[in-house]
Backbone as JSON Lines, residues from 0, in Angstrom:
{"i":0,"aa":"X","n":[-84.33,-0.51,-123.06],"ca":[-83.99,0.81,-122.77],"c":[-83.45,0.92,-121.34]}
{"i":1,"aa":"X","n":[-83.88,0.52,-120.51],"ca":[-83.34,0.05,-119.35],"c":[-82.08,-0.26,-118.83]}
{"i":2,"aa":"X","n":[-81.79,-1.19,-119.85],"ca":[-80.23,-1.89,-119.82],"c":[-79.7,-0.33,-120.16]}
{"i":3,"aa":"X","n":[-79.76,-0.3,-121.3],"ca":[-79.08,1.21,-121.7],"c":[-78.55,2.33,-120.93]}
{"i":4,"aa":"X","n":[-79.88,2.3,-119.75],"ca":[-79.27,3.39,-118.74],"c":[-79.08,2.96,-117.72]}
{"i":5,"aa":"X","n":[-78.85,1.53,-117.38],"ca":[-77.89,0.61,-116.54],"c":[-76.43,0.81,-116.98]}
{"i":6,"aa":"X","n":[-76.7,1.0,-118.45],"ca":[-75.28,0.35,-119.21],"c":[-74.67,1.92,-118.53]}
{"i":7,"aa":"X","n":[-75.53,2.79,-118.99],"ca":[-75.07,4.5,-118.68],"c":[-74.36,4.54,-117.48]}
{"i":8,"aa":"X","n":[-75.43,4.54,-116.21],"ca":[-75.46,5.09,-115.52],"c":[-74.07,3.85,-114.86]}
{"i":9,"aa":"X","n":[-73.67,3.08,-115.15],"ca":[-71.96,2.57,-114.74],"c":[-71.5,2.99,-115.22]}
{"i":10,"aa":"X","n":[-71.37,3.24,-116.64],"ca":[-70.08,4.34,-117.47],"c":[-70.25,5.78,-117.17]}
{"i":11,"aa":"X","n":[-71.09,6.38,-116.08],"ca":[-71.43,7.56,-115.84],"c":[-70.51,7.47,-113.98]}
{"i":12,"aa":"X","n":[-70.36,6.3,-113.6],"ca":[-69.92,5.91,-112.34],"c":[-68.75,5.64,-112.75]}
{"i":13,"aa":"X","n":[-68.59,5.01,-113.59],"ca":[-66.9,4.67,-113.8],"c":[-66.18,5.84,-114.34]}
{"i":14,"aa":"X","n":[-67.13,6.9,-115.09],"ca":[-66.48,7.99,-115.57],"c":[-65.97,9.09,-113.77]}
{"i":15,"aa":"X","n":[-67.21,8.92,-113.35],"ca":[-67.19,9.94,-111.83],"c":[-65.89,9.12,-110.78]}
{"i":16,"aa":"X","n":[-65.86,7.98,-111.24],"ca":[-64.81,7.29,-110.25],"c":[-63.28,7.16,-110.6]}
{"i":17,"aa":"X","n":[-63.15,7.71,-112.21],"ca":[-61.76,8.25,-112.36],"c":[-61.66,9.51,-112.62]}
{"i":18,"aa":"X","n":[-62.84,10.23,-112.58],"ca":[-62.89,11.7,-112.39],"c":[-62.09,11.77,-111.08]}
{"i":19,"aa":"X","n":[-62.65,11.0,-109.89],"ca":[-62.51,11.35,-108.57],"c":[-60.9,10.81,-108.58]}
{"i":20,"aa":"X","n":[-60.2,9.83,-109.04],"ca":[-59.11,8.87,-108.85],"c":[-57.85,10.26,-109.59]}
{"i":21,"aa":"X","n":[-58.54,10.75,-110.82],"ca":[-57.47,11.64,-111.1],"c":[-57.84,12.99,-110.23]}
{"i":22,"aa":"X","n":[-58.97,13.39,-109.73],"ca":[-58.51,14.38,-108.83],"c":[-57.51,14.56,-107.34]}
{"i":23,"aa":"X","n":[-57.47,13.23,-106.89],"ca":[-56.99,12.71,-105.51],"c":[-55.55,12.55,-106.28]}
{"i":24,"aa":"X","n":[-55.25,11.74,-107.24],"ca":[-53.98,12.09,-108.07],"c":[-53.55,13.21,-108.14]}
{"i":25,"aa":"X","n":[-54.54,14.1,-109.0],"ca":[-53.82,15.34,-109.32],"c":[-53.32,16.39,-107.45]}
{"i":26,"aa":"X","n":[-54.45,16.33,-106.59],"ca":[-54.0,16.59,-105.02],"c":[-52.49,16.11,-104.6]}
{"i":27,"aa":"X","n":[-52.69,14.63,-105.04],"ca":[-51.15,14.03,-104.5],"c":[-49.77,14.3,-104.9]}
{"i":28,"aa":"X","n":[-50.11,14.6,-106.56],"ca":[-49.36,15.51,-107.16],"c":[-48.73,16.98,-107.09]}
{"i":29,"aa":"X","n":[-50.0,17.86,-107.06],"ca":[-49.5,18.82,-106.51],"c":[-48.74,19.48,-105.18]}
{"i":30,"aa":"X","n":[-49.13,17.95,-103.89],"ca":[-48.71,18.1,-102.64],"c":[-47.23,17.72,-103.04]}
{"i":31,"aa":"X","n":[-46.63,16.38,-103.85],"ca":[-45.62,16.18,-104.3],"c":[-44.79,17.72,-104.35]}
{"i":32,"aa":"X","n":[-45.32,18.0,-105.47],"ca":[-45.04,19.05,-106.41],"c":[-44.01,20.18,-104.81]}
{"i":33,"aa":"X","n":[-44.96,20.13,-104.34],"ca":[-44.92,21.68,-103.05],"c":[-43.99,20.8,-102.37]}
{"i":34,"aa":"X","n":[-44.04,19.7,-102.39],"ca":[-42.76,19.32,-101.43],"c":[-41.45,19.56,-101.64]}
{"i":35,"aa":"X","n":[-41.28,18.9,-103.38],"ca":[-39.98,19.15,-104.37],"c":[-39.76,20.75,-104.16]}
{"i":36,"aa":"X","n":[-40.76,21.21,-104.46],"ca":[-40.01,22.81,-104.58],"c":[-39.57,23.38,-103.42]}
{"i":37,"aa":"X","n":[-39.64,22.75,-102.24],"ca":[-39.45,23.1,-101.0],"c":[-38.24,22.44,-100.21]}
{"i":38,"aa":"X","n":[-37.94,21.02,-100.47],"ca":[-36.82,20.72,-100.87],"c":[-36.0,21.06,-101.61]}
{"i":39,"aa":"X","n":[-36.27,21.92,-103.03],"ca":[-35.64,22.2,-104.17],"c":[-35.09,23.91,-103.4]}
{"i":40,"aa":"X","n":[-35.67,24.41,-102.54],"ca":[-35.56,25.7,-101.76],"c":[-34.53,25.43,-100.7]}
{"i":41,"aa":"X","n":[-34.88,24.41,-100.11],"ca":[-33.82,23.93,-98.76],"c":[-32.42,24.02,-99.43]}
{"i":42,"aa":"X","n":[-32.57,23.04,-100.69],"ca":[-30.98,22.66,-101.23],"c":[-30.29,23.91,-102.12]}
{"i":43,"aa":"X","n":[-31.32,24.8,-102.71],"ca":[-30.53,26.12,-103.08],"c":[-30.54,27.17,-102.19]}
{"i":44,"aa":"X","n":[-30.73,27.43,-100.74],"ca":[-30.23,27.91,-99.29],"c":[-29.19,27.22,-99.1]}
{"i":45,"aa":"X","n":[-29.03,25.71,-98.83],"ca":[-27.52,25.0,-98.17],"c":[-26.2,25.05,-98.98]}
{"i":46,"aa":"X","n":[-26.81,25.49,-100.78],"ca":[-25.98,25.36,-101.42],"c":[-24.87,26.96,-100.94]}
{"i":47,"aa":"X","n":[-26.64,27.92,-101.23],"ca":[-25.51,29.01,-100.73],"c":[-24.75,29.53,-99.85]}
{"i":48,"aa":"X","n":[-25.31,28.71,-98.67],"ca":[-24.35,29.1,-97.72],"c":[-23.0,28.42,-97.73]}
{"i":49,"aa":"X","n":[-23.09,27.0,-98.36],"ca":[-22.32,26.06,-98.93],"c":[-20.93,26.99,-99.39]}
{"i":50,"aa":"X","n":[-21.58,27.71,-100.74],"ca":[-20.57,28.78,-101.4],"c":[-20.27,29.72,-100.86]}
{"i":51,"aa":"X","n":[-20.44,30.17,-99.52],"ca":[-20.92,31.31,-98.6],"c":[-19.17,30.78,-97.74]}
{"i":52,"aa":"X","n":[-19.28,29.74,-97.3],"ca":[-18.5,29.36,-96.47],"c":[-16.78,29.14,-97.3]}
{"i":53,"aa":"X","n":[-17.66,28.39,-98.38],"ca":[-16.2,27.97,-99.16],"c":[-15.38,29.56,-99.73]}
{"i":54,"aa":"X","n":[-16.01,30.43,-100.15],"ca":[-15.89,31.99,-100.35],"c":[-14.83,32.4,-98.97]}
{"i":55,"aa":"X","n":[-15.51,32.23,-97.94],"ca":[-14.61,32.79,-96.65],"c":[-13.58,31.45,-96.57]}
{"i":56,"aa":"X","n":[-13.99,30.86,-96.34],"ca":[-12.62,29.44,-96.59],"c":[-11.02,29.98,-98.04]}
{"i":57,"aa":"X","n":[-11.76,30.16,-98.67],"ca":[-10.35,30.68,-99.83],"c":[-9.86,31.9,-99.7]}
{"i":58,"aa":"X","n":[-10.51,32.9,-99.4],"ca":[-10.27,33.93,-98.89],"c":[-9.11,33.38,-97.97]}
{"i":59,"aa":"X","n":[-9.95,32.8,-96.41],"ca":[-9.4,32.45,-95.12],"c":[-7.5,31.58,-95.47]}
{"i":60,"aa":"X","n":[-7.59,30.77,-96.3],"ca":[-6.48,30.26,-97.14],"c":[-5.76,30.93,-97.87]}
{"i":61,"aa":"X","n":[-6.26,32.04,-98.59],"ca":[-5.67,32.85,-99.09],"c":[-4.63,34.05,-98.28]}
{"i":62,"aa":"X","n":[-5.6,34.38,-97.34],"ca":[-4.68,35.2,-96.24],"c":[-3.89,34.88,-95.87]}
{"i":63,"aa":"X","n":[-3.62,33.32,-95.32],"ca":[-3.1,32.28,-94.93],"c":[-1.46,31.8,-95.46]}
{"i":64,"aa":"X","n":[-1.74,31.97,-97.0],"ca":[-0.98,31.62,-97.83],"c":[0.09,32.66,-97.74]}
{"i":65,"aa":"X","n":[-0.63,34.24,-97.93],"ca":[0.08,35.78,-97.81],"c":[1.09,35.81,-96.88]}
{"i":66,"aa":"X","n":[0.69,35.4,-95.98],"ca":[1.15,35.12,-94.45],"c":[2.27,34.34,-94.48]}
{"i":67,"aa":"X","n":[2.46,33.1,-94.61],"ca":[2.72,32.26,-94.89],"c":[3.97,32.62,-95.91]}
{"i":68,"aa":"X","n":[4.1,32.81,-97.07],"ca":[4.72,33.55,-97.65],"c":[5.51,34.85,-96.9]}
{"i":69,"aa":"X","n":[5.13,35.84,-96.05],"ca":[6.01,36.98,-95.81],"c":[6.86,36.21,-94.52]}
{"i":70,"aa":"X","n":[6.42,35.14,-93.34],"ca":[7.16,34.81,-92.96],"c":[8.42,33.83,-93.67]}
{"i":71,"aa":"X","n":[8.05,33.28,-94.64],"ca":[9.13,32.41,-95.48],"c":[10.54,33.41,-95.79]}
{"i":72,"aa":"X","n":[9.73,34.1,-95.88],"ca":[10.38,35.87,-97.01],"c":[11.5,36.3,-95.68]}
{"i":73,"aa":"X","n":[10.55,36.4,-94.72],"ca":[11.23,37.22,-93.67],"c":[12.15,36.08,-93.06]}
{"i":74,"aa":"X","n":[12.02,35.03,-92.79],"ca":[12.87,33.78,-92.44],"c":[14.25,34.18,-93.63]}
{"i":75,"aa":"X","n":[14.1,34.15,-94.92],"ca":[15.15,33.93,-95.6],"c":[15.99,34.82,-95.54]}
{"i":76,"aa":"X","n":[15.66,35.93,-94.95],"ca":[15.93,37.44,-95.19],"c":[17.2,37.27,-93.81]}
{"i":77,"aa":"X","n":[16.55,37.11,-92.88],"ca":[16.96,36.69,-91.33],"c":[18.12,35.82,-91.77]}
{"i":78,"aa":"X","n":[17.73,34.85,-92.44],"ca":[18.71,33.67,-92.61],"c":[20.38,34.43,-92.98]}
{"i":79,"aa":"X","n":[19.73,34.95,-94.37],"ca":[21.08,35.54,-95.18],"c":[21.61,36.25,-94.25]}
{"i":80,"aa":"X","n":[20.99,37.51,-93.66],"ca":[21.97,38.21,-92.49],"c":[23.02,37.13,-91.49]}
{"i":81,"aa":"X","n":[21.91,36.21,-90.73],"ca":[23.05,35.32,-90.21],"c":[23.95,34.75,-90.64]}
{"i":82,"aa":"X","n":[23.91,34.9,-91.88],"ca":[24.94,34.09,-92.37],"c":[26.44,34.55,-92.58]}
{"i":83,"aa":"X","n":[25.42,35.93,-93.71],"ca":[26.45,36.99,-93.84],"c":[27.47,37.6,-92.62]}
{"i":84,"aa":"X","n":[26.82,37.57,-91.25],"ca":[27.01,38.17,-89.68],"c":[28.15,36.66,-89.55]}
{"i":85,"aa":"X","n":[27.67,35.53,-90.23],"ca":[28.76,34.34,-89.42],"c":[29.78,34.54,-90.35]}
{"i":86,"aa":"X","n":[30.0,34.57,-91.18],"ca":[30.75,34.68,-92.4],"c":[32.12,35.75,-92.08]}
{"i":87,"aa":"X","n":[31.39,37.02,-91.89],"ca":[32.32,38.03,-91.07],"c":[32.84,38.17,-89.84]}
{"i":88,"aa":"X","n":[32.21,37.14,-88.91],"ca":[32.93,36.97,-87.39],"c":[33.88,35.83,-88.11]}
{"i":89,"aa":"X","n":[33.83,34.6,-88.55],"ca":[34.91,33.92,-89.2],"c":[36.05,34.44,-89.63]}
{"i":90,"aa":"X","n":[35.42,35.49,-90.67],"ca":[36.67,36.1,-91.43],"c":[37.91,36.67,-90.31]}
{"i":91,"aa":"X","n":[36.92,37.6,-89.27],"ca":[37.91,38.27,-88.35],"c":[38.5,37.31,-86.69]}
{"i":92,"aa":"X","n":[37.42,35.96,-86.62],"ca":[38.17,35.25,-86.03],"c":[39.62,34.86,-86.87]}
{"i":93,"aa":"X","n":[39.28,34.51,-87.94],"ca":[40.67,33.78,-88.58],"c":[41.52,35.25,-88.39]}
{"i":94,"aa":"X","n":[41.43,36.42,-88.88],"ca":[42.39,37.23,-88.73],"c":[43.19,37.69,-87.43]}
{"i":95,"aa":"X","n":[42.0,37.43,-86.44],"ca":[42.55,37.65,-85.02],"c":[43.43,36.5,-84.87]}
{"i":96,"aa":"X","n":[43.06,35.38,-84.74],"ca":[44.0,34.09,-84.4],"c":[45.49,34.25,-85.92]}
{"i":97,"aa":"X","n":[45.42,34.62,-86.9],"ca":[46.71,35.04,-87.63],"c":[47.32,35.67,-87.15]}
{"i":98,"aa":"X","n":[47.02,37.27,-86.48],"ca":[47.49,37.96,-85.27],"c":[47.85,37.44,-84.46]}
{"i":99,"aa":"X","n":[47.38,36.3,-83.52],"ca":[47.8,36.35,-82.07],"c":[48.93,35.11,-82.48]}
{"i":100,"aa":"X","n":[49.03,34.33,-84.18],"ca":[49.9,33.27,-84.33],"c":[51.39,34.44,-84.32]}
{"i":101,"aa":"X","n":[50.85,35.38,-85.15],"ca":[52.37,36.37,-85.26],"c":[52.58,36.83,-83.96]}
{"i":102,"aa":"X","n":[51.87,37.25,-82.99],"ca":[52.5,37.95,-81.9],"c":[52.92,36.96,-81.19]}
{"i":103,"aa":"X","n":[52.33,36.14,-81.44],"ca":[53.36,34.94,-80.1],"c":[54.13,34.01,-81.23]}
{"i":104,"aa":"X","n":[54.9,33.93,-82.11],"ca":[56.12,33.8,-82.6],"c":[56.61,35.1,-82.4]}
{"i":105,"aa":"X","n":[56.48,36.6,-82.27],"ca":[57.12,37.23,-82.39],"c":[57.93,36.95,-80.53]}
{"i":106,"aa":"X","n":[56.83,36.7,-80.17],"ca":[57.25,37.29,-78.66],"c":[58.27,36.31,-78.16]}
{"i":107,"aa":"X","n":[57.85,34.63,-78.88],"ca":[59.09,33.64,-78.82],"c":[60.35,34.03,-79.13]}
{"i":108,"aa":"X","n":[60.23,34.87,-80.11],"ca":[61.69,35.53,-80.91],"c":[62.1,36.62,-79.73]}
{"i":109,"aa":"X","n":[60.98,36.87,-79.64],"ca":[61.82,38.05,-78.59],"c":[62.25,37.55,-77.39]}
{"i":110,"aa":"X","n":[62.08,36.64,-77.18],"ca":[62.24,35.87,-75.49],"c":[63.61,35.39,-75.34]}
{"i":111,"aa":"X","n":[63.67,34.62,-76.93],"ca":[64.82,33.74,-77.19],"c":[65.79,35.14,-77.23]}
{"i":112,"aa":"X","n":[65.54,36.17,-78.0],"ca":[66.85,37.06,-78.1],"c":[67.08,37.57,-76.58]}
{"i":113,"aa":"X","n":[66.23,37.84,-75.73],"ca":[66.19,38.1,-74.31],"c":[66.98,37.91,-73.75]}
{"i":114,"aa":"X","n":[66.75,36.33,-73.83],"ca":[67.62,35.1,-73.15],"c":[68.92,35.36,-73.46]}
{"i":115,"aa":"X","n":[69.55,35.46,-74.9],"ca":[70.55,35.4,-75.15],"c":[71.07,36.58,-74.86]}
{"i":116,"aa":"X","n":[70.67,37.56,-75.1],"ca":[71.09,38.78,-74.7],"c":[71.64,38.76,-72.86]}
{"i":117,"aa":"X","n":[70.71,38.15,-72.33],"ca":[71.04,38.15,-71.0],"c":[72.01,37.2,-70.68]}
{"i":118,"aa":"X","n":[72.36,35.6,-71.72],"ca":[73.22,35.16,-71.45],"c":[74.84,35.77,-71.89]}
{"i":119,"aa":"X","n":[74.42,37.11,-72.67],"ca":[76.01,37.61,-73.11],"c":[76.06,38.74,-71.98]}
{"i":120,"aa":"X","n":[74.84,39.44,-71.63],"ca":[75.7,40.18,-70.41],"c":[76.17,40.29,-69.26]}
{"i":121,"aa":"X","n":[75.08,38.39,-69.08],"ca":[76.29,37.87,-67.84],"c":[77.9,37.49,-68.05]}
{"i":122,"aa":"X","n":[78.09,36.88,-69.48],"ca":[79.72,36.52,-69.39],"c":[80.24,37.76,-69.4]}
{"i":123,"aa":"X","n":[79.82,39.06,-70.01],"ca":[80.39,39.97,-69.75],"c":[80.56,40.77,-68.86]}
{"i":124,"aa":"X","n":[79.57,40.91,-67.91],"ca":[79.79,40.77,-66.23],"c":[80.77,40.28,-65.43]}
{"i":125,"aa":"X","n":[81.06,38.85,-65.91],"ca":[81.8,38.01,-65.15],"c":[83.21,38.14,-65.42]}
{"i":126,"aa":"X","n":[83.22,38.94,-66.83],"ca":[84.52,38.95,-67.52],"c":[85.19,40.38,-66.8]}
{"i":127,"aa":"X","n":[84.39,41.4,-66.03],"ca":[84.62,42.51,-65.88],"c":[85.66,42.41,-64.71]}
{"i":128,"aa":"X","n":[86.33,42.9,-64.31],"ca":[87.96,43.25,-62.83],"c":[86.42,43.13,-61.81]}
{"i":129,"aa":"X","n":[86.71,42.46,-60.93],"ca":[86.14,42.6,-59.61],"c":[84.96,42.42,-59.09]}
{"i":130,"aa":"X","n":[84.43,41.27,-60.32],"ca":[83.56,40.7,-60.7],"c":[83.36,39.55,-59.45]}
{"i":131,"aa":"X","n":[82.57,38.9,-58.83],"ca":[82.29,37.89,-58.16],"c":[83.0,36.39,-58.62]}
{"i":132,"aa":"X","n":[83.63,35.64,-58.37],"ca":[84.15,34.43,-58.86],"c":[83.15,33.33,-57.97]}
């Protein structure tokens, strides 16, 4: 009978000694536990600010883009005028220089008839009574 509650009183110790092994478990566990969820807290805060930032980032790109776009807009806009503005000083350079080609052939023509004119009213000068010899 003895043995019996030898035999007990170790399976009553081995029972109390994984009583105690799963309570220090189950402690380590639950400290686990509080850590994960606290980490698991850290990383859904970083996430949101994460999305917090990237939110003002597309936005920030987006404005960016708007921008970006009305100067393109306004560049092309600018462009065409200059162009249109070079296009029409061309046109009226070429017309001025067609002008100034006719007025100075005209004025050659007129120089040359000048000339000649002045070379007929000298012989006819010279041809006149009492004329200089």
């Amino acid at each position: 009978m003895l043995e019996d509650l030898d035999a007990l009183s170790r399976r009553i110790q081995t029972v109390v000694q994984l009583a105690q092994n799963l309570q220090a478990e189950r402690r380590a566990l639950k400290a686990r536990i509080q850590q994960l969820e606290q980490e698991c807290q850290t990383l859904k805060s970083q996430q949101a600010q994460e999305h917090d930032e990237f939110a003002r980032m597309s936005e920030r790109m987006s404005r960016h883009d708007q921008e970006l776009q009305a100067v393109r807009d306004e560049t092309a806009q600018a462009r065409q005028t200059l162009e249109t503005q070079l296009q029409d000083h061309q046109s009226r350079s070429e017309s001025l220089q067609q002008r100034l080609s006719t007025a100075q052939a005209d004025y050659d023509r007129l120089r040359t008839a000048a000339s000649g004119a002045q070379q007929q009213i000298d012989l006819i000068l010279e041809r006149l009574p009492g004329a200089e010899a």
